[in-house]
Short mmCIF file of C-alpha atoms in Angstrom, two decimals:
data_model
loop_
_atom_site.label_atom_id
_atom_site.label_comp_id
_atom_site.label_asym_id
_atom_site.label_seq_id
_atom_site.Cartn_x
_atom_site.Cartn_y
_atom_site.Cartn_z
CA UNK A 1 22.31 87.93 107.62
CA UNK A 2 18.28 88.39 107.79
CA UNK A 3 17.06 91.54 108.52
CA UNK A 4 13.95 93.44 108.58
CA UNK A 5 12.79 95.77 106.23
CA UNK A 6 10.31 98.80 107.93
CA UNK A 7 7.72 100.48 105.93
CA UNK A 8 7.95 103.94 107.66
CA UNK A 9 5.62 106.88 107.01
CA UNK A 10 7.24 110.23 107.09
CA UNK A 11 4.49 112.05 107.58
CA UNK A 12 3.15 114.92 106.17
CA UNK A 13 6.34 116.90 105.90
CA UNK A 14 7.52 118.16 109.52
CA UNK A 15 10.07 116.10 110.89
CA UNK A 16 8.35 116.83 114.18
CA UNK A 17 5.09 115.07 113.56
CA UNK A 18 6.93 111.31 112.87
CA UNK A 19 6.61 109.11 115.70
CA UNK A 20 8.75 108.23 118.01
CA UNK A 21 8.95 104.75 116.40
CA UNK A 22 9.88 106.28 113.44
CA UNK A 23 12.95 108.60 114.73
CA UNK A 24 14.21 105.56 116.52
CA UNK A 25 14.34 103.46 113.62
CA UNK A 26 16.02 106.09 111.47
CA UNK A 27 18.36 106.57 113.99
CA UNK A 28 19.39 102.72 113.69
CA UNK A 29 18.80 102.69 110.17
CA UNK A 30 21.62 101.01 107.50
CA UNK A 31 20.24 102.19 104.46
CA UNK A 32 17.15 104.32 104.30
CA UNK A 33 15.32 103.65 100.39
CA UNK A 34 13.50 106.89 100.54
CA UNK A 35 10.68 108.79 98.55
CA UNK A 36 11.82 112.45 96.74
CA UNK A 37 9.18 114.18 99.17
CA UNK A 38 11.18 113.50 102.18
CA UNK A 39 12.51 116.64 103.41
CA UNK A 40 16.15 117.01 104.03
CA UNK A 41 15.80 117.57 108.02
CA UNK A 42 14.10 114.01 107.99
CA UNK A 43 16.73 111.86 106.16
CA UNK A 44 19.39 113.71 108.60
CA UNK A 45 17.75 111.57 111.53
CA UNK A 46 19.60 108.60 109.72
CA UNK A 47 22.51 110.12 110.62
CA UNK A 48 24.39 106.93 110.09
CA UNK A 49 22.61 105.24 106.73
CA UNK A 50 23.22 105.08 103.17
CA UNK A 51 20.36 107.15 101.90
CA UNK A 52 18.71 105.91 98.21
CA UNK A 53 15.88 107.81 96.90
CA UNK A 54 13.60 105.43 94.77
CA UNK A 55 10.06 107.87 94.66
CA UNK A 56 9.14 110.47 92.36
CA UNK A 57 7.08 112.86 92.36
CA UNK A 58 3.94 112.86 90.72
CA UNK A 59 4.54 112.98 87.13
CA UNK A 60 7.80 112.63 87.48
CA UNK A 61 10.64 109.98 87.12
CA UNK A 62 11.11 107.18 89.59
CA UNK A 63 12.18 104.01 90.10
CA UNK A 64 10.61 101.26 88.80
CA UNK A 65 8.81 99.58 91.93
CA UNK A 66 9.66 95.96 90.71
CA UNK A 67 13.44 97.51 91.27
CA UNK A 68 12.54 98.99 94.37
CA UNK A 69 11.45 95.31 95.55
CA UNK A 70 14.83 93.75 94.49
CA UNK A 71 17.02 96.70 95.94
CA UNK A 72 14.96 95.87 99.27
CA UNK A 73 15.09 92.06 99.56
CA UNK A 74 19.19 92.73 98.83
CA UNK A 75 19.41 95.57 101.23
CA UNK A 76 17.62 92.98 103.82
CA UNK A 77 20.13 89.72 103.40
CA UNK A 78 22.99 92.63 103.83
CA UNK A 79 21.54 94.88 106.71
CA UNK A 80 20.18 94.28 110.10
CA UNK A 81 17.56 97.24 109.73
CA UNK A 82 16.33 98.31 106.48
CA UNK A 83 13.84 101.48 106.22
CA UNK A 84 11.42 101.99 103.37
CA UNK A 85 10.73 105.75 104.39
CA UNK A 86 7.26 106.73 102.57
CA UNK A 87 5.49 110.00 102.57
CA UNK A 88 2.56 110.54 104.93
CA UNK A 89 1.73 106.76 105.76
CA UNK A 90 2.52 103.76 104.13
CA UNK A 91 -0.49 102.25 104.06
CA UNK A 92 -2.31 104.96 102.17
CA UNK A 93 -1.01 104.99 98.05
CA UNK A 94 2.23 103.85 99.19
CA UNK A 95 2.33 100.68 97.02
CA UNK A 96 3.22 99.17 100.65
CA UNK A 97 0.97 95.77 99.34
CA UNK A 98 3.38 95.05 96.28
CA UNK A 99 6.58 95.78 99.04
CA UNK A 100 5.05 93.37 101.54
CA UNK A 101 3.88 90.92 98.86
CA UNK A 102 7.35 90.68 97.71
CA UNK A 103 9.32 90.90 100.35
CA UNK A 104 7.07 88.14 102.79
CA UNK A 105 6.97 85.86 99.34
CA UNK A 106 11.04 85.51 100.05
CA UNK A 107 11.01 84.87 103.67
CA UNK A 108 11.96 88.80 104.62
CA UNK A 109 10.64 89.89 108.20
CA UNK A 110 8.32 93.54 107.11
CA UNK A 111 6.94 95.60 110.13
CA UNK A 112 5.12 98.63 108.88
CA UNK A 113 5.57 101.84 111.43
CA UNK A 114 2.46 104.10 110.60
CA UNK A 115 2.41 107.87 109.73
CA UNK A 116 0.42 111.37 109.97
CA UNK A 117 -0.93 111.06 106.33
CA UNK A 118 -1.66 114.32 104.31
CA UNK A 119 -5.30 114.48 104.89
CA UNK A 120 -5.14 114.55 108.18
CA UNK A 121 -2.39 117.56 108.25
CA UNK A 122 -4.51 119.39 105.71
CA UNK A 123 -7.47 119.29 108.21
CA UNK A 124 -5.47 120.42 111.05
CA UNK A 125 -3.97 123.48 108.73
CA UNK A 126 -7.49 124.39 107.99
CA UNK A 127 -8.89 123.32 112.08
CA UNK A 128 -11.41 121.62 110.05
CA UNK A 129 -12.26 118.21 111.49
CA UNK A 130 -13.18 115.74 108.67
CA UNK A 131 -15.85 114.43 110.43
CA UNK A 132 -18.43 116.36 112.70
CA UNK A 133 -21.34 115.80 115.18
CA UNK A 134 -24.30 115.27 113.06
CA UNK A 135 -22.83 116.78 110.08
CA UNK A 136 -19.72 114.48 108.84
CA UNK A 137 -19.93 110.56 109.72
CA UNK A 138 -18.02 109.35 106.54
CA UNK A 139 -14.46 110.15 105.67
CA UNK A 140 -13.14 109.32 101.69
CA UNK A 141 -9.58 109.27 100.63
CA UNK A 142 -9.12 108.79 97.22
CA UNK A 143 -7.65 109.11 93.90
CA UNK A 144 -8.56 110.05 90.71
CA UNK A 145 -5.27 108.39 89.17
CA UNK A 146 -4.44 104.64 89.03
CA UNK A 147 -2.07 102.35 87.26
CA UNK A 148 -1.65 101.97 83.66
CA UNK A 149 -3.40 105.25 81.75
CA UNK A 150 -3.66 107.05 85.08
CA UNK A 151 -6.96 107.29 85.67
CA UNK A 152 -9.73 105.83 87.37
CA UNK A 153 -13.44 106.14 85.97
CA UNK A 154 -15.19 105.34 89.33
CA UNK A 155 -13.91 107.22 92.05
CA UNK A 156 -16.59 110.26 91.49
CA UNK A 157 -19.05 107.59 92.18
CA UNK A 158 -18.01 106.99 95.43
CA UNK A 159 -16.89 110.06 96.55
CA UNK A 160 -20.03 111.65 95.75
CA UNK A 161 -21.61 109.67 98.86
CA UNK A 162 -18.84 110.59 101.16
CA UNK A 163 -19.68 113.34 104.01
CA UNK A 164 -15.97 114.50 103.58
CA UNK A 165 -13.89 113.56 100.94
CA UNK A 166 -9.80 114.25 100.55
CA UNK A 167 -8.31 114.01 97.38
CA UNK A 168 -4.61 112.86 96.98
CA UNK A 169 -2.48 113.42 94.21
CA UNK A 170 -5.29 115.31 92.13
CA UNK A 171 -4.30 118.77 92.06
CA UNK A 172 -2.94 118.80 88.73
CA UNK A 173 -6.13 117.69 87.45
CA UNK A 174 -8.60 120.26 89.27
CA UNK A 175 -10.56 121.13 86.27
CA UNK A 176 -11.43 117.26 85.64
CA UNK A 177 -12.13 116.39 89.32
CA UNK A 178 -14.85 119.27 89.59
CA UNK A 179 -16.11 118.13 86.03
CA UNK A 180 -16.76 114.84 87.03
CA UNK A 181 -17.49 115.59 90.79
CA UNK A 182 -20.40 117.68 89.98
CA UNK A 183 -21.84 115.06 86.79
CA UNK A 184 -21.81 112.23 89.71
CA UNK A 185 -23.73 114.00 91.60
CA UNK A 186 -21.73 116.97 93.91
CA UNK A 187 -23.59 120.07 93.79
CA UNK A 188 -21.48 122.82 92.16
CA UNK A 189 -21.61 125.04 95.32
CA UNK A 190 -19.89 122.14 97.38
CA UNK A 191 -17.01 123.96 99.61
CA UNK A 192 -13.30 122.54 98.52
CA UNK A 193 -10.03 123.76 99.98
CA UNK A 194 -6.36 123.19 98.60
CA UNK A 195 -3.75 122.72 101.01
CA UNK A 196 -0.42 123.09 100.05
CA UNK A 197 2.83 122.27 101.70
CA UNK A 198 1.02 120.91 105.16
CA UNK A 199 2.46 120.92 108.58
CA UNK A 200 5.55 123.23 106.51
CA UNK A 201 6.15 126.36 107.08
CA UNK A 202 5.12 127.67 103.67
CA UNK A 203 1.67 126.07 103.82
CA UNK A 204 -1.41 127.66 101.75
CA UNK A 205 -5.17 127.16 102.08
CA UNK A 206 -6.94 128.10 99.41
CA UNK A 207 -10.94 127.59 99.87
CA UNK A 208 -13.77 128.13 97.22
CA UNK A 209 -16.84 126.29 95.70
CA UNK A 210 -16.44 122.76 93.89
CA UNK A 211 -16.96 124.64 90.42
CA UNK A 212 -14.32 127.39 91.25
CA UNK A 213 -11.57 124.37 91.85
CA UNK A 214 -9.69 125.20 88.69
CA UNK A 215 -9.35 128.78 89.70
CA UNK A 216 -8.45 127.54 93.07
CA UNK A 217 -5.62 125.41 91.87
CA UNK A 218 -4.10 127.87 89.33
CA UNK A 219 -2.02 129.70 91.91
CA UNK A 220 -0.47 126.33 93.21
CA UNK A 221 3.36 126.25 93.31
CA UNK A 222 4.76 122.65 93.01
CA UNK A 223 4.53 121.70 96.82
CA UNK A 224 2.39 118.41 97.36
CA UNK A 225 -0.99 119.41 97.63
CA UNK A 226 -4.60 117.42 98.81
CA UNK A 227 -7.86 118.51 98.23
CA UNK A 228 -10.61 118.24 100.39
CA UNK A 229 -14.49 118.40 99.45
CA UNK A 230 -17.56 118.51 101.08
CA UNK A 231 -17.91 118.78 105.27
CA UNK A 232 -13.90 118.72 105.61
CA UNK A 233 -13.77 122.02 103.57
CA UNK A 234 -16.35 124.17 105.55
CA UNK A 235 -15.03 126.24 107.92
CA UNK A 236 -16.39 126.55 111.64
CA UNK A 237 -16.60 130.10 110.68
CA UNK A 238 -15.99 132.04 107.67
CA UNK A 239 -13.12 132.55 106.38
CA UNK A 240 -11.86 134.13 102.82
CA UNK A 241 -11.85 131.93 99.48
CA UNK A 242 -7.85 131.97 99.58
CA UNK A 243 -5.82 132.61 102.90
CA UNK A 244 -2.37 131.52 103.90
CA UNK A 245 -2.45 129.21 106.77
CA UNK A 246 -1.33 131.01 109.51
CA UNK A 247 1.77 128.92 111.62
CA UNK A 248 0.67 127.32 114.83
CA UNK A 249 4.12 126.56 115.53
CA UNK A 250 5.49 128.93 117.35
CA UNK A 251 4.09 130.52 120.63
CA UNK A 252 4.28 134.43 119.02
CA UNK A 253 1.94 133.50 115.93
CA UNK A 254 -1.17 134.65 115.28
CA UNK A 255 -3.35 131.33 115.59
CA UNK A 256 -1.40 130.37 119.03
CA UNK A 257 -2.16 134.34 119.96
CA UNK A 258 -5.81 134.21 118.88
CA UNK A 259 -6.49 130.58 120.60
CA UNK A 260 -4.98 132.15 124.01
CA UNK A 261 -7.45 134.82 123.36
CA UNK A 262 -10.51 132.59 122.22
CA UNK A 263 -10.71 133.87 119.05
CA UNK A 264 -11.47 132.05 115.88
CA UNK A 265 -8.04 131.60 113.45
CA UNK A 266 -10.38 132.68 110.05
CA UNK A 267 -11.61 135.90 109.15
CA UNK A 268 -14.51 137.45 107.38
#
């Protein structure tokens, strides 16, 4: 048997924001090779797979990828449809070029089925568009860390000429980001937000200045967080330095209430 192996983003955490595409294929799914962020209500789409989580978290153990390629190319001469189910969308720090590299090199079918990537669920937390008429016209994502020690030395360059920038995997490093934000350039004053746990229900915005972003990230819990600097950070209208974001999922909740009444969802 040949099958295909499916790089699948699993968006930002809500089962309800994967695509269709996505829910079929889990539905058809043999075995699902899954990253740890994957919330339980997601892998129970694959209602009839063998589920095998190969991703840490940041910092934290995880499967060696060049075992993650070998468990995929033998899951594919097995299966008929093999999922690689990735956080937010493959295509974005998902190592999906070493998968496809590998997997092509042997002759293995890979379609990649795209997903809501964090960035994009942080913005719609905060309803602040990344890009804005006159105002935002370029849009960064970016890491600080890289392979080997970690760390990259020129990302600051480049998101320094970014409009809006949003920062993945960097909140445990706050204090280093806004260190060498501001020497490349960003003034100190810049607005930043935090989101935490996007598109869940126990999401948190936390907004401040670039040189506050420490502060900012202190109160942090463990749920995967992005940052966002610069144009995607500044409110349509104010709003407090640290806020909850208040649920637009249900009908009854006070964002739903106050669009229905034209009202702004931030507060002075």
């Amino acid at each position: 048997m040949s099958g295909t192996v499916y790089l699948v983003g699993a968006g930002p955490g809500a089962p309800d924001l994967l695509t269709v595409r996505a829910a079929r294929l889990l539905a058809q799914a043999d075995i699902v090779f899954h990253d740890a962020l994957v919330p339980p209500a997601t892998l129970a789409l694959a209602a009839r797979a063998r589920l095998v989580p190969v991703g840490g978290r940041c910092g934290a153990h995880a499967s060696a990828q060049r075992f993650v390629h070998r468990r995929l190319a033998e899951a594919a001469r097995r299966h008929a449809v093999v999922v690689r189910l990735k956080g937010g969308d493959p295509m974005l720090f998902g190592r999906a070029a070493e998968e496809i590299e590998y997997l092509v090199g042997r002759g293995i079918r890979v379609e990649v089925v795209p997903g809501v990537t964090a960035a994009l669920a942080a913005a719609a937390e905060l309803a602040a568009p990344l890009t804005r008429r006159n105002r935002a016209r370029s849009v960064l994502f970016v890491t600080p860390r890289c392979a080997g020690d970690g760390r990259s030395d020129d990302w600051a360059a480049a998101a320094s000429l970014a409009d809006s920038v949003a920062i993945y995997m960097g909140a445990g490093e706050a204090a280093r980001i806004a260190r060498e934000l501001i020497a490349a350039g960003r003034p100190a004053e810049t607005p930043v937000a935090i989101v935490e746990n996007a598109s869940l229900a126990g999401a948190r915005c936390l907004r401040g200045t670039l040189v506050a972003l420490p502060q900012l990230a202190a109160p942090l819990q463990g749920g995967p967080a992005l940052i966002l600097v610069g144009e995607a950070a500044r409110p349509a209208v104010c709003s407090p330095i640290i806020e909850p974001c208040p649920s637009a999922r249900s009908s009854s909740s006070p964002t739903a209430q106050a669009i229905r009444a034209g009202q702004s969802r931030f507060a002075c």
